[in-house]
Each structure stands twice: as structure tokens, then as C-alpha cells.
Short mmCIF file of N, CA and C in Angstrom, two decimals:
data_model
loop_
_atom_site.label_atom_id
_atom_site.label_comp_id
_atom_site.label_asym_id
_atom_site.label_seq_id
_atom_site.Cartn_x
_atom_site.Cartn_y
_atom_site.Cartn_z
N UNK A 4 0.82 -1.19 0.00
CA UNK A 4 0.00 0.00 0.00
C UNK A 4 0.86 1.25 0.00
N UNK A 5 0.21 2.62 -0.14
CA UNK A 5 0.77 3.50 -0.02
C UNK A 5 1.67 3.63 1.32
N UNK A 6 2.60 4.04 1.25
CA UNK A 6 3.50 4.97 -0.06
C UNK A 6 4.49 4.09 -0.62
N UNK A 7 4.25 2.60 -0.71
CA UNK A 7 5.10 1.60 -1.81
C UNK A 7 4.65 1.46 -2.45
N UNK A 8 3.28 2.01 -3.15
CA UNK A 8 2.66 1.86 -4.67
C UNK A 8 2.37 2.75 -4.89
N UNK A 9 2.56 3.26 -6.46
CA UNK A 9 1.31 4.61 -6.76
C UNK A 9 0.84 4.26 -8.46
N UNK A 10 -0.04 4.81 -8.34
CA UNK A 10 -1.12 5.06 -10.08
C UNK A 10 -0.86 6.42 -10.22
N UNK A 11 -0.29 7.02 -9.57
CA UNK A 11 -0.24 8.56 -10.09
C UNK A 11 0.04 8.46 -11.73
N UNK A 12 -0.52 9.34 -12.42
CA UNK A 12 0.00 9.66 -13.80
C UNK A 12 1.56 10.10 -13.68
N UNK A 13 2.09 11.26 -13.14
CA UNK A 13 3.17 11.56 -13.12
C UNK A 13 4.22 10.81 -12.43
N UNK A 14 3.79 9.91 -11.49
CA UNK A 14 4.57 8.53 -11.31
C UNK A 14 4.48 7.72 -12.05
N UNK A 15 4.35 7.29 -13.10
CA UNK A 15 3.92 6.55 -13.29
C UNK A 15 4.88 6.60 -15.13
N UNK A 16 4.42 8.26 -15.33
CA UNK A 16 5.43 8.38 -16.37
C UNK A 16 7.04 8.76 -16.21
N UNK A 17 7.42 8.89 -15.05
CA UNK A 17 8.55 9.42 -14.34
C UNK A 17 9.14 7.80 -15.06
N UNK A 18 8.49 6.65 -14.70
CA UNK A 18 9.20 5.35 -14.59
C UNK A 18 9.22 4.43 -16.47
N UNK A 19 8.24 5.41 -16.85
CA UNK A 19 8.04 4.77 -18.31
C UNK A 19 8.97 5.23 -18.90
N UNK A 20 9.94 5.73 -18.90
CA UNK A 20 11.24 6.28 -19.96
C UNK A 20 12.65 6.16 -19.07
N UNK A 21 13.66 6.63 -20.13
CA UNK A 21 14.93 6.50 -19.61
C UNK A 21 15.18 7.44 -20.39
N UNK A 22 16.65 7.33 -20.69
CA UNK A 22 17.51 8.37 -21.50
C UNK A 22 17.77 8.09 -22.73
N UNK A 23 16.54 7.10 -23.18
CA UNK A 23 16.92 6.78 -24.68
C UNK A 23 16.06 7.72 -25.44
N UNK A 24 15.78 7.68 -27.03
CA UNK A 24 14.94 8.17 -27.42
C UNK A 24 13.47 7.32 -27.35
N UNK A 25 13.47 6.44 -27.49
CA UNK A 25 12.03 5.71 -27.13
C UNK A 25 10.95 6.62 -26.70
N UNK A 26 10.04 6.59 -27.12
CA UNK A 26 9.06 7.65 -26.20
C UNK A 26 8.45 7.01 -25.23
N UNK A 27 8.02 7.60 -24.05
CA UNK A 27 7.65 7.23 -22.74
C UNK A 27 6.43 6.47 -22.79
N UNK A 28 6.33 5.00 -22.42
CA UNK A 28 5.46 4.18 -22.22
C UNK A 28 5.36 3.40 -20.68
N UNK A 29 4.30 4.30 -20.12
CA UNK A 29 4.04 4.23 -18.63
C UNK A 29 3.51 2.84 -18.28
N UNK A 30 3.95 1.93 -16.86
CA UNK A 30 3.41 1.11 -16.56
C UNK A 30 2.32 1.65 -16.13
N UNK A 31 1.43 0.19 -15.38
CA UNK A 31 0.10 0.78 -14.83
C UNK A 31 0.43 1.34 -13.40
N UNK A 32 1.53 0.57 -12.58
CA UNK A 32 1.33 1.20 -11.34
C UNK A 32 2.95 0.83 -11.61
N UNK A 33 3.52 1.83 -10.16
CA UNK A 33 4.53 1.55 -9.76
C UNK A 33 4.71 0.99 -8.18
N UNK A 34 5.89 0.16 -7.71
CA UNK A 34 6.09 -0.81 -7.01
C UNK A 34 7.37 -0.40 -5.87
N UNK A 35 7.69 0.15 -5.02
CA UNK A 35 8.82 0.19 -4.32
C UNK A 35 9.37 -0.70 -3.16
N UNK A 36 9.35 -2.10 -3.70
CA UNK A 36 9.89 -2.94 -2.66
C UNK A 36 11.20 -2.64 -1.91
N UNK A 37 11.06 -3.32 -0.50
CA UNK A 37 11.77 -2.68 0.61
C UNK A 37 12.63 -4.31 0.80
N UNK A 38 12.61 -5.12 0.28
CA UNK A 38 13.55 -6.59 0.60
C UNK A 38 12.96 -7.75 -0.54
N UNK A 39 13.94 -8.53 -0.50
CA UNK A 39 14.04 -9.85 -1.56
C UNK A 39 12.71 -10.34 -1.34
N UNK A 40 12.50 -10.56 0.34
CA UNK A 40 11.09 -11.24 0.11
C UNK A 40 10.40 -10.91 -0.70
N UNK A 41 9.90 -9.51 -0.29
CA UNK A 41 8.81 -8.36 -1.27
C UNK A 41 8.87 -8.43 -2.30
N UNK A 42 10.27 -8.50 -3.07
CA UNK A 42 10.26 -8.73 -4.58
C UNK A 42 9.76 -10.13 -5.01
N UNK A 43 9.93 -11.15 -3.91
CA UNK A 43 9.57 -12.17 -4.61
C UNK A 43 7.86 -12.30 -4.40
N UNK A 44 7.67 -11.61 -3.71
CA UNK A 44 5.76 -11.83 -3.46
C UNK A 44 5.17 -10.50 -4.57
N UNK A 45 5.74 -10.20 -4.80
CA UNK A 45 5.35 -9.17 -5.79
C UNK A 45 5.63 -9.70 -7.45
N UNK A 46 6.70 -10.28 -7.99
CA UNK A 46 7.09 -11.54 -8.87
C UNK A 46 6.04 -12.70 -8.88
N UNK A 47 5.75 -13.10 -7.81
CA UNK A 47 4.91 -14.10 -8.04
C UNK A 47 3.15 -14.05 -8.29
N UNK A 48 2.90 -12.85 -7.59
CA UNK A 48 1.89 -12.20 -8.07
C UNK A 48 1.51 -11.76 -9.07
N UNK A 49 2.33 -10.84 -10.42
CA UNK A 49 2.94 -11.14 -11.51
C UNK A 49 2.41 -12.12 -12.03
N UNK A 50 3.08 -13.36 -11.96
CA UNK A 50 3.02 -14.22 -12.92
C UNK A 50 1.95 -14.88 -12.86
N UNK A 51 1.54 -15.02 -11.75
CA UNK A 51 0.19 -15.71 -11.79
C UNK A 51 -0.75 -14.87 -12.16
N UNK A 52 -0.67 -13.74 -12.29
CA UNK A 52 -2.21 -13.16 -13.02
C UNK A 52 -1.35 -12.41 -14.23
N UNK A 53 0.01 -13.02 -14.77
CA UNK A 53 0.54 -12.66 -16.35
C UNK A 53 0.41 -11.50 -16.64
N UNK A 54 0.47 -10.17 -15.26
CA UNK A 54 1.02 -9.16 -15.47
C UNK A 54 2.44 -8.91 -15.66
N UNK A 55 2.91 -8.04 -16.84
CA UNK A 55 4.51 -7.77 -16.91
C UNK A 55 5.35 -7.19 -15.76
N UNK A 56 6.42 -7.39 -15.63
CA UNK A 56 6.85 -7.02 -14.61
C UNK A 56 8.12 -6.00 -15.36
N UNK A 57 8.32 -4.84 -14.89
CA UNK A 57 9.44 -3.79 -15.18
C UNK A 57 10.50 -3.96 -14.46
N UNK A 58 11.70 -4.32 -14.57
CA UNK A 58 12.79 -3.31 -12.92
C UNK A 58 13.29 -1.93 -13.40
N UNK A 59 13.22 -1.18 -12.64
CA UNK A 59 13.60 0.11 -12.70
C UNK A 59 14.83 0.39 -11.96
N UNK A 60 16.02 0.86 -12.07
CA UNK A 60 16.56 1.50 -11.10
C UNK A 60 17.06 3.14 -10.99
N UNK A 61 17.71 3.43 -11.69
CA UNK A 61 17.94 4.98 -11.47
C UNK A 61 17.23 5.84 -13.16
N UNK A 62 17.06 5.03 -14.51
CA UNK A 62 16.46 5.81 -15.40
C UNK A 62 17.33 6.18 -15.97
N UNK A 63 18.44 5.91 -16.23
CA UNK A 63 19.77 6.37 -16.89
C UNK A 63 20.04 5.74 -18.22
N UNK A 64 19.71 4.51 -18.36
CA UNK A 64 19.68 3.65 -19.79
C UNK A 64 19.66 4.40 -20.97
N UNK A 65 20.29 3.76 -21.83
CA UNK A 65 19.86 4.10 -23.43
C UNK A 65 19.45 3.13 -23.95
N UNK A 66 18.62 2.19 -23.26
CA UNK A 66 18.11 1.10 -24.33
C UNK A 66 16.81 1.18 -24.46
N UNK A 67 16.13 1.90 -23.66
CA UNK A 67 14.46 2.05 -23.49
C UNK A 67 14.02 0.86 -22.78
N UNK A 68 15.03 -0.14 -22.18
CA UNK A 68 14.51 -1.06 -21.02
C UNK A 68 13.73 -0.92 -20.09
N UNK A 69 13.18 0.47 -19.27
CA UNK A 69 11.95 0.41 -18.65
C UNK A 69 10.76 1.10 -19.34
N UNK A 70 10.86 0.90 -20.63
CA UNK A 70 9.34 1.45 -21.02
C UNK A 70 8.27 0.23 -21.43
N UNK A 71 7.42 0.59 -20.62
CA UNK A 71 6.14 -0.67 -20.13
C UNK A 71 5.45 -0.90 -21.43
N UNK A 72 6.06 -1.37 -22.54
CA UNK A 72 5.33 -1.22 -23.59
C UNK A 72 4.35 -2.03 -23.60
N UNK A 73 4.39 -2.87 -22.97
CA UNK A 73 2.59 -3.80 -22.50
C UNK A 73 2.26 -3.44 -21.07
N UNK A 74 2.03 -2.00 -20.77
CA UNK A 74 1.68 -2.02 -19.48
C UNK A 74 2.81 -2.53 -18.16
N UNK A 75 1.72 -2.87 -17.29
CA UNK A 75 2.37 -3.99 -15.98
C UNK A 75 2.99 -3.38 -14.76
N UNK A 76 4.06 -3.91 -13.86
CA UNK A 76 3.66 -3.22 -13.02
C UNK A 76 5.46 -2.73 -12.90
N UNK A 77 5.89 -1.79 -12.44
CA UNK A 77 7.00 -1.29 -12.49
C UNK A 77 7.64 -1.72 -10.97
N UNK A 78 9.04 -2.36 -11.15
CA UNK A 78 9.61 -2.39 -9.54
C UNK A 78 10.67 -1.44 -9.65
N UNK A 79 10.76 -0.65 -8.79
CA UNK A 79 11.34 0.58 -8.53
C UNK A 79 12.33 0.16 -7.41
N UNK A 80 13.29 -0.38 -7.85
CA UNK A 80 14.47 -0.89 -6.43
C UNK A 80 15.28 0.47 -5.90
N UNK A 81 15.26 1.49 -5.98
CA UNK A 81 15.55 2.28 -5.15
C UNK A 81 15.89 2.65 -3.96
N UNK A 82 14.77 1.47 -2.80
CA UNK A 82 14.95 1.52 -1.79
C UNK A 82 15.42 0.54 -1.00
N UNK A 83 15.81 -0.19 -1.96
CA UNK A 83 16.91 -1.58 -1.65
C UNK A 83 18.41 -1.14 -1.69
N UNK A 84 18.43 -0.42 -0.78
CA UNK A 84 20.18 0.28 -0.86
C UNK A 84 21.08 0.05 -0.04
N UNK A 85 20.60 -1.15 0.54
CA UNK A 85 21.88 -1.69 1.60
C UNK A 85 23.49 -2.35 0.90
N UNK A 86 24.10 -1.68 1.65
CA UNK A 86 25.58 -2.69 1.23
C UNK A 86 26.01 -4.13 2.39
N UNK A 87 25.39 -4.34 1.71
CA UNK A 87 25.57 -5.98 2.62
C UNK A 87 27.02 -6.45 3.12
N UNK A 88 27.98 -6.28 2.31
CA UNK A 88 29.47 -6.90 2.95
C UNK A 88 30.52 -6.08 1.94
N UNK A 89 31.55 -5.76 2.85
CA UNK A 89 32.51 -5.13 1.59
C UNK A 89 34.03 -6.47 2.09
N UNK A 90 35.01 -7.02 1.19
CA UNK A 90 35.34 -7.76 1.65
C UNK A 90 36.79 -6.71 0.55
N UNK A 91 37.92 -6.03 1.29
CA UNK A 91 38.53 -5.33 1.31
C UNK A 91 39.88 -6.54 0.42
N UNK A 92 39.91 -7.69 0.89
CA UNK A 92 41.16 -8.78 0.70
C UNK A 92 41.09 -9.26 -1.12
N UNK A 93 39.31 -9.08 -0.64
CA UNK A 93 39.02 -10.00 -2.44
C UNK A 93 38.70 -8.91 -3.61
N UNK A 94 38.42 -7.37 -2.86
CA UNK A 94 37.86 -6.54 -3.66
C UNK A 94 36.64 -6.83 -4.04
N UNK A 95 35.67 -7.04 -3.16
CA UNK A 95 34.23 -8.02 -3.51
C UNK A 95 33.49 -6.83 -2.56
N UNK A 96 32.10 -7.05 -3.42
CA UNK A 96 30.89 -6.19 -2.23
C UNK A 96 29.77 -6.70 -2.78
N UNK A 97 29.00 -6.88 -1.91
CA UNK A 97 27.73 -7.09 -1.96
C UNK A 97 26.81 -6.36 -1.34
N UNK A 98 25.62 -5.49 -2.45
CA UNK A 98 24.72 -4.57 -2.45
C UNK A 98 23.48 -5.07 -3.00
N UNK A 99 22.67 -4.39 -2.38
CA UNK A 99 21.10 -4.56 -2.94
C UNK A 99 21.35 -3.73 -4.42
N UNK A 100 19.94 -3.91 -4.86
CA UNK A 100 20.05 -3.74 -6.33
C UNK A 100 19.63 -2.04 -6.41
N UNK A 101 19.41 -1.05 -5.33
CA UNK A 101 19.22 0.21 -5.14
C UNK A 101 20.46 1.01 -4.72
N UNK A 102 21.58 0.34 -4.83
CA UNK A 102 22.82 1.16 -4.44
C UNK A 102 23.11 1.61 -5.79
N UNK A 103 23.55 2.95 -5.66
CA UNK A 103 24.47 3.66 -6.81
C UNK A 103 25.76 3.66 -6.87
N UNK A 104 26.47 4.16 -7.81
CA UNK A 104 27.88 3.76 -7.95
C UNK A 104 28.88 5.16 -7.16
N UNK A 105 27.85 6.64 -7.08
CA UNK A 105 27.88 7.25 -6.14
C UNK A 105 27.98 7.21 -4.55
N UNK A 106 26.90 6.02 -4.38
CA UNK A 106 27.06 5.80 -2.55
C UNK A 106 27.77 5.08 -2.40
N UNK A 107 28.21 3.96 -3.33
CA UNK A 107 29.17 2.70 -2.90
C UNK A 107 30.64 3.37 -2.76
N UNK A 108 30.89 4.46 -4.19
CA UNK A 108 32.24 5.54 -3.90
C UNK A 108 32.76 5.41 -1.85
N UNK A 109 31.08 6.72 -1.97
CA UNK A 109 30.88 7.44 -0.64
C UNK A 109 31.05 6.51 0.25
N UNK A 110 30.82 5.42 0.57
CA UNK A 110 31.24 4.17 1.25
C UNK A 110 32.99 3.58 1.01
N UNK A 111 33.28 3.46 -0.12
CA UNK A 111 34.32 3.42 -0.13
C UNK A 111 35.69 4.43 0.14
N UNK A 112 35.38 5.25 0.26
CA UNK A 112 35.91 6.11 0.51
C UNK A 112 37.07 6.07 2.10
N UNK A 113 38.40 6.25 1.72
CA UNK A 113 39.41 5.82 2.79
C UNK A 113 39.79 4.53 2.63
N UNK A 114 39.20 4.01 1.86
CA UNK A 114 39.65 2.35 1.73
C UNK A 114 40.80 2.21 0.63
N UNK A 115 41.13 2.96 -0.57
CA UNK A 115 41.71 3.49 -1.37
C UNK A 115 40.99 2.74 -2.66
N UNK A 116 39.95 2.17 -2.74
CA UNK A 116 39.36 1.76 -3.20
C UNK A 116 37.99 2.37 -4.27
N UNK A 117 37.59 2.36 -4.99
CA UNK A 117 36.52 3.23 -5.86
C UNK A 117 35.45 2.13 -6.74
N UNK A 118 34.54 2.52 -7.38
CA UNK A 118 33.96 2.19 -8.25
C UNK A 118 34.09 2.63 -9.49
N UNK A 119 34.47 2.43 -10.36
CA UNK A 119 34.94 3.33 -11.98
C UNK A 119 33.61 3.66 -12.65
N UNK A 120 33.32 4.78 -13.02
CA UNK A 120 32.23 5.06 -14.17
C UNK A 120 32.21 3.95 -15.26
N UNK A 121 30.96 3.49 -15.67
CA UNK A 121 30.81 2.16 -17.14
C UNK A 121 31.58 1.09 -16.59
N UNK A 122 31.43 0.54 -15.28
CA UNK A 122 31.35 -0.69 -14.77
C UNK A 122 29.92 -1.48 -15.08
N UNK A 123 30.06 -2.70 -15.40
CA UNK A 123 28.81 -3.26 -15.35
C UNK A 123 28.23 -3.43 -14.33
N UNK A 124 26.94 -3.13 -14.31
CA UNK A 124 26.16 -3.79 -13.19
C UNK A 124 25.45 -2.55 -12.14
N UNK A 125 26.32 -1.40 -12.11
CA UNK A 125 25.98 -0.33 -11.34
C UNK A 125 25.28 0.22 -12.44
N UNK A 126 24.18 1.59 -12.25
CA UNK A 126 23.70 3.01 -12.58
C UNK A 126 24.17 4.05 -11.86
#
């Protein structure tokens, strides 16, 4: 429920585009799960009533990957921004899928360690 879902129009088109040219094709609702569980009860809900499912994360793309071109429901991982383990020996970290390559820096930071711009996997 609110405020982890909305139908707003302007939410709604906020999440239907990126930075490609594609033109903006809004899901029906948007989704802000708060943990794996949630994503997976929200996934499975999904599939059993063969609504599409979006992931969203920061809107930066050039591929037009979150535009809902059949509708469905948008997951907005944003607020999945925990850094779960930084392991300094292996150069390894593990983050939820709402961390940026900005906060992980800001986290790294003093370690002499960084995240490089056009790494895979970050926005």
C-alpha cells in the first residue's frame, strides 16, 4: 500500500522512460519494494495473473529497457540500498540492487578503493 505503490500519472510516467529516445510508455502502477522477500511476493503475483513485470533503477539507460510497452507493473528498487558486505582482501561487495555507484564511492571512501564510471552492473 501506499507509499510503496502509486497510479499517479506523473509517477507513473517518471518510470516509463529513460535516456533513450524511445518515447515514454508508462506502466500501470509503480512498485517500491523494501527486501528480496517483497520482490519475490510481488514476482509471483505477476506471474500468476501474467502481469509484466518492469525493474527500474535509477532511469539512466539508453536502451528504453523500462518502457512498459505492455503495461504492468514497475519495480522501482531504489529503496533496496543496503551494502551488505565489503570484503577489502578480495575486492568483492555485496549490495542490494538500489545502491548507486555514487554511494558505494561514498562508502568506499578511505579504503583506497573506488567504483569506476561504465562498470557493469551499477547506474
Amino acid at each position: 500500500g501506499a507509499p510503496n505503490v502509486s497510479t499517479a500519472t506523473a509517477v507513473r510516467e517518471q518510470h516509463g522512460h529513460d535516456e533513450s529516445m524511445h518515447p515514454c510508455a508508462p506502466p500501470d502502477a509503480v512498485v517500491w519494494p523494501r527486501s528480496v522477500g517483497q520482490v519475490q511476493e510481488l514476482a509471483a503475483l505477476c506471474y500468476n495473473h501474467r502481469v509484466p513485470m518492469v525493474p527500474f533503477g535509477t532511469g539512466t539507460g539508453l536502451e528504453g529497457g523500462v518502457n512498459a510497452v505492455q503495461g504492468g507493473v514497475c519495480f522501482d528498487l531504489s529503496r533496496m540500498d543496503t551494502i551488505a558486505e565489503l570484503s577489502l582482501e578480495d575486492f568483492s561487495v555485496t549490495v542490494e540492487p538500489g545502491v548507486t555507484r555514487k554511494a558505494l564511492n561514498s562508502h568506499l571512501r578511505g579504503t583506497g578503493l573506488w567504483f569506476p564510471v561504465g562498470t557493469v552492473g551499477m547506474g
